[in-house]
Short mmCIF file of C-alpha atoms and ligand atoms in Angstrom, two decimals:
data_model
loop_
_atom_site.label_atom_id
_atom_site.label_comp_id
_atom_site.label_asym_id
_atom_site.label_seq_id
_atom_site.Cartn_x
_atom_site.Cartn_y
_atom_site.Cartn_z
CA MET A 1 27.10 -23.95 -16.14
CA PHE A 2 24.46 -21.13 -15.91
CA ASN A 3 22.34 -21.23 -18.57
CA VAL A 4 21.26 -17.22 -19.45
CA GLN A 5 18.91 -16.54 -22.39
CA THR A 6 18.81 -12.08 -23.91
CA TYR A 7 15.92 -10.36 -24.73
CA ASP A 8 15.65 -7.24 -26.23
CA ASN A 9 19.49 -6.83 -28.05
CA ILE A 10 21.16 -6.87 -25.54
CA PRO A 11 24.82 -6.85 -27.25
CA ALA A 12 27.40 -9.15 -26.75
CA GLU A 13 30.29 -6.68 -26.42
CA ARG A 14 27.95 -5.24 -22.62
CA LEU A 15 28.85 -9.19 -21.21
CA GLN A 16 32.39 -9.64 -22.17
CA TRP A 17 33.63 -9.05 -18.53
CA VAL A 18 31.13 -12.39 -17.94
CA SER A 19 33.02 -15.97 -17.39
CA ARG A 20 31.37 -17.77 -20.74
CA GLU A 21 32.85 -21.34 -18.63
CA LYS A 22 30.46 -21.04 -16.12
CA PHE A 23 28.07 -18.50 -18.24
CA SER A 24 26.43 -19.64 -21.36
CA ILE A 25 24.32 -16.32 -22.88
CA GLY A 26 22.52 -15.34 -25.47
CA PRO A 27 18.69 -15.27 -27.12
CA GLU A 28 19.28 -18.97 -27.75
CA VAL A 29 19.75 -20.14 -24.91
CA SER A 30 17.18 -22.02 -23.75
CA ARG A 31 16.41 -23.49 -20.48
CA PRO A 32 17.35 -20.81 -18.97
CA ASP A 33 18.85 -20.62 -15.03
CA ALA A 34 18.63 -17.00 -15.64
CA ILE A 35 16.25 -14.66 -17.69
CA LEU A 36 18.35 -10.80 -18.98
CA LEU A 37 15.83 -8.68 -21.02
CA ARG A 38 14.50 -4.70 -20.64
CA SER A 39 11.13 -3.92 -22.23
CA HIS A 40 10.22 -7.29 -23.20
CA ASP A 41 6.87 -8.41 -21.93
CA LEU A 42 7.28 -11.81 -19.72
CA HIS A 43 3.79 -11.39 -18.77
CA ASP A 44 2.13 -14.01 -21.15
CA ALA A 45 5.19 -15.86 -21.06
CA PRO A 46 5.43 -19.20 -19.62
CA ILE A 47 7.51 -19.30 -16.02
CA PRO A 48 10.66 -21.63 -17.73
CA ALA A 49 10.83 -25.13 -14.69
CA THR A 50 14.44 -23.61 -14.68
CA LEU A 51 14.32 -20.44 -14.15
CA LEU A 52 16.31 -18.67 -10.53
CA ALA A 53 16.35 -15.40 -11.90
CA VAL A 54 15.13 -12.45 -13.92
CA GLY A 55 17.59 -9.36 -14.84
CA ARG A 56 15.58 -6.05 -15.94
CA ALA A 57 19.00 -3.92 -17.35
CA GLY A 58 17.14 -0.29 -16.40
CA SER A 59 14.72 0.70 -13.55
CA GLY A 60 10.73 -0.48 -13.92
CA VAL A 61 9.70 -4.13 -13.96
CA ASN A 62 5.75 -3.63 -14.96
CA ASN A 63 6.76 -6.43 -17.62
CA ILE A 64 8.08 -8.85 -15.29
CA PRO A 65 4.41 -10.33 -13.60
CA ILE A 66 6.68 -9.84 -10.31
CA GLU A 67 3.91 -11.75 -8.03
CA ALA A 68 3.54 -15.20 -9.86
CA LEU A 69 7.35 -15.02 -9.67
CA SER A 70 7.39 -13.90 -6.29
CA LYS A 71 5.61 -17.12 -5.33
CA ARG A 72 7.95 -19.41 -7.35
CA GLY A 73 10.51 -18.01 -5.34
CA ILE A 74 12.26 -16.50 -8.18
CA PRO A 75 14.23 -13.19 -7.14
CA VAL A 76 13.40 -10.18 -9.91
CA PHE A 77 16.90 -7.42 -10.38
CA ASN A 78 16.97 -4.40 -11.72
CA ALA A 79 19.63 -1.30 -12.36
CA PRO A 80 18.51 1.24 -9.72
CA GLY A 81 19.80 4.50 -10.66
CA ALA A 82 21.57 2.84 -13.72
CA ASN A 83 19.81 5.34 -16.12
CA ALA A 84 19.01 7.92 -14.11
CA ASN A 85 20.78 10.51 -15.89
CA ALA A 86 19.90 9.62 -19.07
CA VAL A 87 16.21 9.80 -18.43
CA LYS A 88 16.99 13.29 -16.97
CA GLU A 89 19.20 14.86 -19.39
CA LEU A 90 15.61 13.92 -22.00
CA THR A 91 13.10 15.11 -19.51
CA ILE A 92 14.76 18.26 -18.97
CA ALA A 93 15.44 18.12 -23.43
CA ALA A 94 12.03 18.09 -23.31
CA LEU A 95 11.26 21.37 -21.24
CA PHE A 96 12.48 22.80 -23.66
CA LEU A 97 10.92 21.00 -26.75
CA ALA A 98 7.79 22.12 -25.20
CA SER A 99 8.71 25.69 -24.36
CA ARG A 100 10.49 27.27 -27.54
CA ASN A 101 8.20 24.87 -30.07
CA ILE A 102 10.50 23.39 -31.38
CA VAL A 103 10.38 19.82 -33.62
CA ALA A 104 7.15 21.81 -34.81
CA ALA A 105 9.56 25.11 -35.83
CA ALA A 106 12.41 22.18 -37.03
CA GLY A 107 9.63 20.58 -38.73
CA PHE A 108 8.37 23.84 -40.59
CA VAL A 109 12.22 25.12 -42.11
CA ARG A 110 12.72 21.85 -43.33
CA SER A 111 9.34 21.74 -45.44
CA LEU A 112 10.35 25.27 -46.95
CA GLN A 113 11.13 25.25 -50.95
CA GLY A 114 12.91 27.61 -52.89
CA ASP A 115 16.41 29.63 -52.98
CA ASP A 116 18.52 31.17 -49.95
CA ALA A 117 16.28 33.90 -49.85
CA THR A 118 13.14 33.28 -51.00
CA VAL A 119 13.68 30.22 -47.33
CA GLN A 120 15.31 33.42 -45.70
CA LYS A 121 12.48 35.95 -46.14
CA LEU A 122 9.07 32.54 -45.69
CA VAL A 123 11.64 31.98 -42.45
CA GLU A 124 11.39 35.48 -40.85
CA LYS A 125 7.63 35.89 -42.21
CA GLU A 126 6.40 33.14 -40.10
CA LYS A 127 8.74 32.13 -37.42
CA GLY A 128 6.28 34.47 -35.00
CA GLN A 129 3.97 31.65 -35.18
CA PHE A 130 6.58 29.47 -33.05
CA GLY A 131 7.68 31.82 -30.27
CA GLY A 132 7.94 30.79 -27.15
CA PHE A 133 8.44 30.63 -23.10
CA GLU A 134 11.00 30.79 -21.00
CA LEU A 135 11.58 28.04 -18.29
CA ALA A 136 13.70 30.62 -15.79
CA GLY A 137 11.39 31.72 -13.38
CA ARG A 138 8.85 28.68 -13.81
CA LYS A 139 7.20 26.33 -12.72
CA LEU A 140 7.86 22.75 -12.49
CA GLY A 141 6.26 20.15 -10.39
CA VAL A 142 7.96 16.68 -10.29
CA VAL A 143 6.16 13.31 -9.34
CA GLY A 144 8.08 10.69 -7.84
CA LEU A 145 11.43 11.64 -6.25
CA GLY A 146 13.36 8.83 -7.01
CA ALA A 147 16.59 8.14 -9.12
CA ILE A 148 15.58 10.17 -12.05
CA GLY A 149 13.28 13.16 -9.82
CA VAL A 150 15.84 13.87 -7.98
CA GLN A 151 18.34 14.53 -10.85
CA VAL A 152 15.72 15.92 -13.05
CA ALA A 153 14.50 18.60 -10.18
CA ASN A 154 17.56 19.64 -9.44
CA THR A 155 18.41 20.72 -12.73
CA ALA A 156 15.79 22.28 -13.03
CA ILE A 157 16.50 24.32 -10.49
CA GLN A 158 19.40 25.46 -11.80
CA LEU A 159 17.31 26.81 -15.17
CA GLY A 160 16.00 28.40 -12.78
CA MET A 161 12.57 27.48 -12.14
CA ARG A 162 10.53 27.01 -9.06
CA VAL A 163 10.45 22.97 -8.64
CA TYR A 164 7.59 21.83 -6.76
CA GLY A 165 7.59 17.94 -5.82
CA PHE A 166 5.10 14.69 -4.70
CA ASP A 167 6.64 11.35 -3.63
CA PRO A 168 4.46 10.35 -0.58
CA LEU A 169 7.30 7.22 -0.19
CA LEU A 170 10.22 9.46 -0.76
CA THR A 171 13.41 7.22 0.04
CA VAL A 172 15.86 8.88 2.50
CA GLU A 173 18.91 8.23 0.37
CA HIS A 174 16.86 10.58 -2.73
CA ALA A 175 16.14 12.53 0.31
CA LEU A 176 19.40 13.20 0.85
CA HIS A 177 20.63 13.90 -2.81
CA LEU A 178 17.23 16.34 -3.10
CA SER A 179 17.92 20.62 -3.85
CA PRO A 180 16.29 22.93 -0.56
CA SER A 181 15.81 24.43 -3.24
CA VAL A 182 12.86 22.48 -3.87
CA THR A 183 10.07 21.90 -2.26
CA SER A 184 8.13 20.10 -0.91
CA VAL A 185 4.07 19.61 -1.40
CA GLY A 186 2.55 16.84 0.85
CA SER A 187 -0.29 15.73 -1.78
CA LEU A 188 -0.66 15.72 -5.20
CA ASP A 189 -3.25 18.09 -5.74
CA ASP A 190 -1.98 20.34 -4.41
CA LEU A 191 0.92 20.28 -6.24
CA LEU A 192 -1.42 20.70 -9.53
CA THR A 193 -2.56 23.72 -9.00
CA GLU A 194 1.13 25.11 -8.72
CA VAL A 195 3.02 23.95 -11.28
CA ASP A 196 2.79 25.58 -15.84
CA PHE A 197 5.51 22.17 -16.46
CA LEU A 198 4.30 18.43 -14.69
CA THR A 199 7.35 15.90 -15.34
CA LEU A 200 5.95 12.13 -14.12
CA HIS A 201 8.63 9.90 -12.41
CA ILE A 202 7.16 7.11 -11.43
CA PRO A 203 6.63 3.39 -11.57
CA LEU A 204 3.67 1.73 -13.40
CA ASP A 205 1.98 0.21 -10.60
CA ASN A 206 -1.69 -0.12 -9.74
CA ASP A 207 -1.89 2.77 -7.56
CA THR A 208 -0.17 4.66 -10.63
CA ARG A 209 -2.21 3.12 -13.59
CA ARG A 210 -3.92 7.00 -15.22
CA LEU A 211 -3.09 9.04 -11.69
CA ILE A 212 -3.03 11.74 -13.98
CA ASP A 213 -6.41 12.15 -15.29
CA GLY A 214 -9.24 14.71 -16.34
CA ARG A 215 -9.97 15.61 -12.90
CA ARG A 216 -6.18 16.37 -12.50
CA LEU A 217 -5.21 17.56 -15.74
CA SER A 218 -7.66 20.27 -15.05
CA ARG A 219 -6.02 22.07 -12.08
CA LEU A 220 -3.14 22.97 -13.49
CA ASN A 221 -2.09 26.19 -14.95
CA ASP A 222 -4.10 27.15 -18.34
CA GLY A 223 -1.51 26.07 -20.89
CA ALA A 224 0.69 23.81 -19.11
CA VAL A 225 2.97 21.69 -20.52
CA LEU A 226 3.17 17.14 -19.37
CA ILE A 227 5.90 15.63 -19.30
CA ASN A 228 5.62 11.69 -19.60
CA PHE A 229 9.10 9.35 -19.11
CA SER A 230 6.94 7.34 -16.89
CA ARG A 231 4.88 4.74 -18.74
CA ALA A 232 2.07 5.17 -21.34
CA GLY A 233 -0.27 3.62 -18.69
CA VAL A 234 0.64 6.19 -15.54
CA VAL A 235 -1.93 9.17 -17.49
CA GLU A 236 -5.58 8.34 -18.90
CA GLU A 237 -4.92 9.36 -22.62
CA ALA A 238 -8.94 10.50 -23.54
CA ALA A 239 -7.89 12.62 -21.14
CA VAL A 240 -4.34 14.48 -21.88
CA CYS A 241 -5.97 14.43 -26.02
CA ALA A 242 -8.55 16.66 -24.42
CA ALA A 243 -6.47 19.05 -22.29
CA LEU A 244 -4.12 19.10 -25.48
CA GLN A 245 -7.72 19.64 -27.69
CA SER A 246 -9.10 22.58 -25.54
CA GLY A 247 -5.29 24.50 -24.42
CA LYS A 248 -5.08 23.47 -21.47
CA LEU A 249 -2.44 21.54 -22.03
CA HIS A 250 -0.28 24.11 -24.01
CA ALA A 251 1.88 20.60 -25.00
CA TYR A 252 2.47 16.61 -24.03
CA VAL A 253 5.71 15.20 -24.13
CA THR A 254 6.21 11.35 -23.47
CA ASP A 255 8.19 9.00 -24.34
CA PHE A 256 5.76 6.03 -25.11
CA ALA A 257 3.51 5.80 -28.40
CA THR A 258 0.01 5.41 -28.96
CA ARG A 259 -1.97 5.83 -32.27
CA THR A 260 -3.95 8.43 -30.00
CA ILE A 261 -1.29 10.25 -29.29
CA LEU A 262 0.05 10.33 -32.93
CA ASP A 263 -2.79 11.30 -33.86
CA GLN A 264 -2.49 15.11 -32.03
CA PRO A 265 -0.87 17.85 -33.46
CA ARG A 266 0.57 19.15 -30.08
CA ALA A 267 1.88 15.83 -28.63
CA ILE A 268 6.27 15.23 -29.03
CA VAL A 269 6.55 11.71 -28.65
CA LEU A 270 9.70 10.05 -28.88
CA PRO A 271 10.00 5.90 -29.43
CA HIS A 272 10.81 4.94 -25.42
CA LEU A 273 14.45 6.79 -26.23
CA GLY A 274 14.88 7.41 -22.88
CA ALA A 275 17.39 5.25 -21.35
CA SER A 276 18.54 4.83 -24.16
CA THR A 277 22.51 6.32 -23.76
CA ALA A 278 25.56 3.71 -24.33
CA GLU A 279 26.38 4.57 -21.18
CA ALA A 280 22.66 4.27 -19.61
CA GLU A 281 23.17 1.10 -21.67
CA SER A 282 26.39 -0.02 -20.46
CA ASN A 283 25.35 0.67 -16.39
CA CYS A 284 21.97 -1.37 -16.34
CA VAL A 285 23.41 -4.67 -17.77
CA ASN A 286 26.61 -3.77 -15.86
CA SER A 287 24.66 -3.01 -12.42
CA VAL A 288 21.52 -6.03 -12.68
CA VAL A 289 24.71 -8.58 -14.33
CA GLU A 290 26.60 -7.88 -11.51
CA SER A 291 23.50 -9.15 -8.99
CA VAL A 292 22.59 -12.12 -11.39
CA VAL A 293 25.40 -13.31 -11.01
CA ASP A 294 26.00 -13.47 -7.76
CA PHE A 295 22.15 -14.34 -6.82
CA LEU A 296 23.37 -17.56 -9.54
CA GLU A 297 26.70 -18.39 -7.76
CA ASN A 298 27.18 -16.87 -4.48
CA GLY A 299 22.99 -16.85 -3.86
CA GLU A 300 22.98 -13.05 -2.70
CA ILE A 301 20.33 -10.59 -3.46
CA ARG A 302 20.93 -7.08 -4.18
CA ASN A 303 19.07 -4.82 -6.36
CA SER A 304 16.20 -7.13 -6.57
CA VAL A 305 12.39 -5.37 -6.69
CA ASN A 306 10.49 -8.34 -5.15
CA PHE A 307 13.01 -10.59 -2.03
CA PRO A 308 14.96 -9.03 0.69
CA LYS A 309 18.77 -7.73 0.33
CA VAL A 310 20.35 -10.85 2.01
CA THR A 311 24.39 -11.26 1.74
CA LEU A 312 26.50 -13.95 3.60
CA PRO A 313 30.31 -14.30 3.16
CA ARG A 314 30.87 -17.34 2.14
CA SER A 315 32.95 -20.12 4.63
CA GLY A 316 33.67 -22.65 1.88
CA GLY A 317 31.50 -24.88 2.26
CA THR A 318 27.87 -25.96 0.30
CA ARG A 319 24.94 -23.16 0.67
CA LEU A 320 21.62 -23.76 0.64
CA ALA A 321 19.60 -20.50 -0.19
CA ILE A 322 15.98 -20.66 -0.01
CA ALA A 323 13.40 -18.30 -0.75
CA ASN A 324 10.60 -18.74 1.60
CA GLU A 325 7.22 -17.46 2.87
CA ASN A 326 7.76 -14.16 5.45
CA ALA A 327 5.99 -16.92 7.98
CA PRO A 328 6.36 -17.88 11.37
CA GLY A 329 8.05 -20.80 11.21
CA VAL A 330 9.46 -21.63 8.05
CA VAL A 331 12.85 -21.34 9.90
CA SER A 332 12.91 -23.09 12.32
CA ARG A 333 11.42 -26.38 10.30
CA ILE A 334 14.07 -25.57 8.39
CA SER A 335 16.82 -26.31 10.48
CA SER A 336 15.11 -28.98 12.71
CA ALA A 337 14.87 -30.21 8.69
CA LEU A 338 18.45 -29.78 8.39
CA ALA A 339 19.54 -31.28 12.14
CA ALA A 340 17.56 -34.80 11.38
CA ALA A 341 20.26 -34.98 8.75
CA GLU A 342 22.47 -34.90 11.36
CA LEU A 343 23.86 -31.23 8.95
CA ASN A 344 25.08 -28.75 11.43
CA ILE A 345 25.24 -24.79 10.16
CA GLU A 346 27.78 -22.60 10.33
CA ASN A 347 26.58 -19.49 9.53
CA LEU A 348 22.69 -18.17 8.35
CA SER A 349 21.39 -15.05 7.20
CA ASN A 350 17.57 -14.68 6.81
CA LYS A 351 15.62 -11.44 6.18
CA SER A 352 12.40 -10.84 4.72
CA ARG A 353 10.16 -7.51 2.49
CA ASP A 354 6.53 -8.09 3.15
CA ASP A 355 5.10 -11.41 2.58
CA TYR A 356 8.74 -12.62 1.79
CA ALA A 357 11.91 -13.88 3.08
CA PHE A 358 14.85 -15.05 2.03
CA THR A 359 17.37 -17.84 4.26
CA LEU A 360 21.01 -18.44 3.42
CA VAL A 361 22.59 -20.81 5.22
CA ASP A 362 26.08 -22.57 5.79
CA LEU A 363 26.59 -25.94 6.34
CA ASN A 364 29.82 -28.04 6.99
CA ALA A 365 29.52 -31.16 4.73
CA ASP A 366 27.31 -31.81 1.93
CA ILE A 367 23.81 -32.60 1.91
CA GLY A 368 21.99 -35.39 0.39
CA PRO A 369 19.38 -34.95 -2.85
CA GLU A 370 16.69 -36.13 -0.22
CA THR A 371 17.46 -33.38 2.02
CA LEU A 372 17.62 -31.67 -0.27
CA GLN A 373 13.65 -31.80 -1.45
CA LEU A 374 13.06 -32.43 2.24
CA ILE A 375 14.02 -29.04 2.29
CA ARG A 376 11.63 -28.03 -1.55
CA SER A 377 8.19 -29.69 0.81
CA THR A 378 9.06 -27.76 3.47
CA LYS A 379 6.09 -25.82 4.86
CA GLY A 380 6.71 -22.13 3.71
CA VAL A 381 9.42 -22.81 1.08
CA LEU A 382 9.25 -21.30 -1.85
CA SER A 383 12.24 -22.40 -3.55
CA ALA A 384 15.16 -24.07 -2.14
CA ARG A 385 18.89 -25.28 -4.22
CA LEU A 386 22.48 -26.49 -3.25
CA ILE A 387 24.88 -24.33 -3.82
CA PRO A 388 28.44 -25.87 -4.31
CA LYS A 389 31.77 -24.98 -3.25
CA SER A 390 33.17 -22.11 -5.67
CA ALA A 391 35.59 -19.89 -5.88
CA GLY A 392 35.76 -16.49 -7.45
CA PHE A 393 32.53 -15.63 -10.09
CA PHE A 394 34.25 -12.87 -12.73
CA GLU A 395 37.20 -13.66 -14.87
N1 LIG B 401 11.68 6.42 -20.59
C1 LIG B 401 12.71 5.60 -20.38
O1 LIG B 401 13.40 5.18 -21.05
C2 LIG B 401 12.61 5.33 -19.01
C3 LIG B 401 13.45 5.17 -18.35
C4 LIG B 401 13.91 5.02 -17.05
C5 LIG B 401 12.88 4.76 -16.07
N2 LIG B 401 11.28 5.21 -16.78
C6 LIG B 401 10.58 4.84 -15.71
O2 LIG B 401 10.50 6.08 -14.83
C7 LIG B 401 10.18 5.16 -13.99
C8 LIG B 401 10.77 5.65 -12.67
O3 LIG B 401 12.09 5.89 -12.85
P1 LIG B 401 13.10 5.90 -11.64
O4 LIG B 401 14.81 4.71 -11.70
O5 LIG B 401 12.97 6.99 -11.14
O6 LIG B 401 12.79 5.67 -10.00
P2 LIG B 401 12.75 5.25 -8.49
O7 LIG B 401 11.86 3.94 -7.66
O8 LIG B 401 14.38 5.17 -8.67
O9 LIG B 401 12.10 6.05 -8.38
C9 LIG B 401 10.81 5.97 -8.37
C10 LIG B 401 9.55 7.19 -7.82
O10 LIG B 401 8.51 6.82 -7.55
C11 LIG B 401 8.23 7.43 -6.65
N3 LIG B 401 6.28 6.37 -6.26
C12 LIG B 401 6.30 5.74 -6.23
N4 LIG B 401 4.54 5.94 -6.61
C13 LIG B 401 4.36 7.57 -6.33
C14 LIG B 401 3.12 8.21 -6.58
N5 LIG B 401 2.19 7.56 -6.64
N6 LIG B 401 2.68 9.15 -6.10
C15 LIG B 401 4.37 10.25 -6.71
N7 LIG B 401 5.91 9.25 -6.31
C16 LIG B 401 5.62 7.79 -6.62
C17 LIG B 401 8.63 6.34 -5.28
O11 LIG B 401 8.59 6.21 -4.18
C18 LIG B 401 9.98 5.82 -6.05
O12 LIG B 401 10.79 7.27 -5.07
C19 LIG B 401 10.53 3.62 -13.99
O13 LIG B 401 9.45 3.03 -12.94
C20 LIG B 401 9.91 3.80 -15.65
O14 LIG B 401 9.31 3.53 -15.09
C21 LIG B 401 11.50 4.82 -17.49
O1 LIG B 402 15.61 -0.40 -22.40
C1 LIG B 402 15.71 -0.20 -21.91
O2 LIG B 402 15.36 1.14 -23.96
C2 LIG B 402 14.24 1.55 -21.16
C3 LIG B 402 14.26 1.14 -20.33
C4 LIG B 402 13.33 1.95 -18.89
O3 LIG B 402 12.35 1.62 -20.01
C5 LIG B 402 12.97 1.62 -17.93
O4 LIG B 402 12.15 1.60 -17.17
O5 LIG B 402 14.44 1.52 -17.62
#
């Protein structure tokens, strides 16, 4: 039985397909083998000694202490692309919210007092202050052409916008899905000088924190619109406020509420709603739970953000799942320890990614506690566990 502790109200009905004979799942579960969460911040929490995996039912992983978990040999899984359509749709909505002043206009109408005739008179008298502009022909810059950015760029092309994209780490997979009508720009500064709208679809990390600062905002066309469904920290908040106040920015549409931003009249602030659709929530939970279940039962790694993809068809015997440093000699030390215990390796897969590697070893016989301990204490091994012979993961 594996214990899976959940955070962020991940609904039990989304987990109905997971066998309760094999998995105890819920917020009250203790001594977790796995943690399943959305935006819950794990940075200041102690890492449970029992923990084998963390699953993020979403895309961004800045709420998870990736490096500390990696050093303990704990893979972190996410759900790449599973909420991209939901975020794309809200980002497209944001273009309209800003260009047609929809939030302020709707607020104005809602505030009107009086009978029909009075209301209609006021509407016709005041509507001029909410006049907008059209998207067709306007220039949109998309920063980050991953799962979300590609979809936003392609849909904006269909709306008749001229779209410019910037992503220094663009993958072949995402490039293949990008409309040929999107112009790829080689530097962020060059992209900024082109555009009327800028939308951000990048992860928050040490390279992207405050990426959009005062200097970069000053390169945008006057009256530009900034859209942020990425994370609050990818913009320099004080610079955004200054740009709103000076008119450099016509509007800032963001999914991330802070006191300062809420006090800006031309900020349109949403309550982190990008991925909040039934479809996205279901896709995210299904995707990440599938990865976590496969890892717990099989040791295989798919969709991890800190360890490589490793798969190995089960040959029926006992399996060792080992997280190790990506350093010379580790795999040979592991096989020497197994040979010393007179265990024959039937099948082995070792894959590496940056500083870390993961090794699956199928053995022809059961492994004793002393040998497992020996593997765990082998230089370069971060974690090792035994996966007994097992059939079928899902009911
Ligand atoms: N508001 C929401 O509810 C919501 C929902 C999903 C994702 N997000 C945020 O959006 C981010 C992107 O999500 P995704 O699913 O598209 O992720 P993704 O990993 O598919 O795409 C991110 C892209 O950003 C690119 N990138 C990284 N650093 C960059 C930089 N400095 N400049 C330009 N491009 C850079 C990467 O190469 C990658 O292609 C997430 O990390 C998360 O923070 C928010
Ligand atoms: O879980 C959510 O509601 C938000 C998820 C989103 O921020 C993500 O990074 O996938």
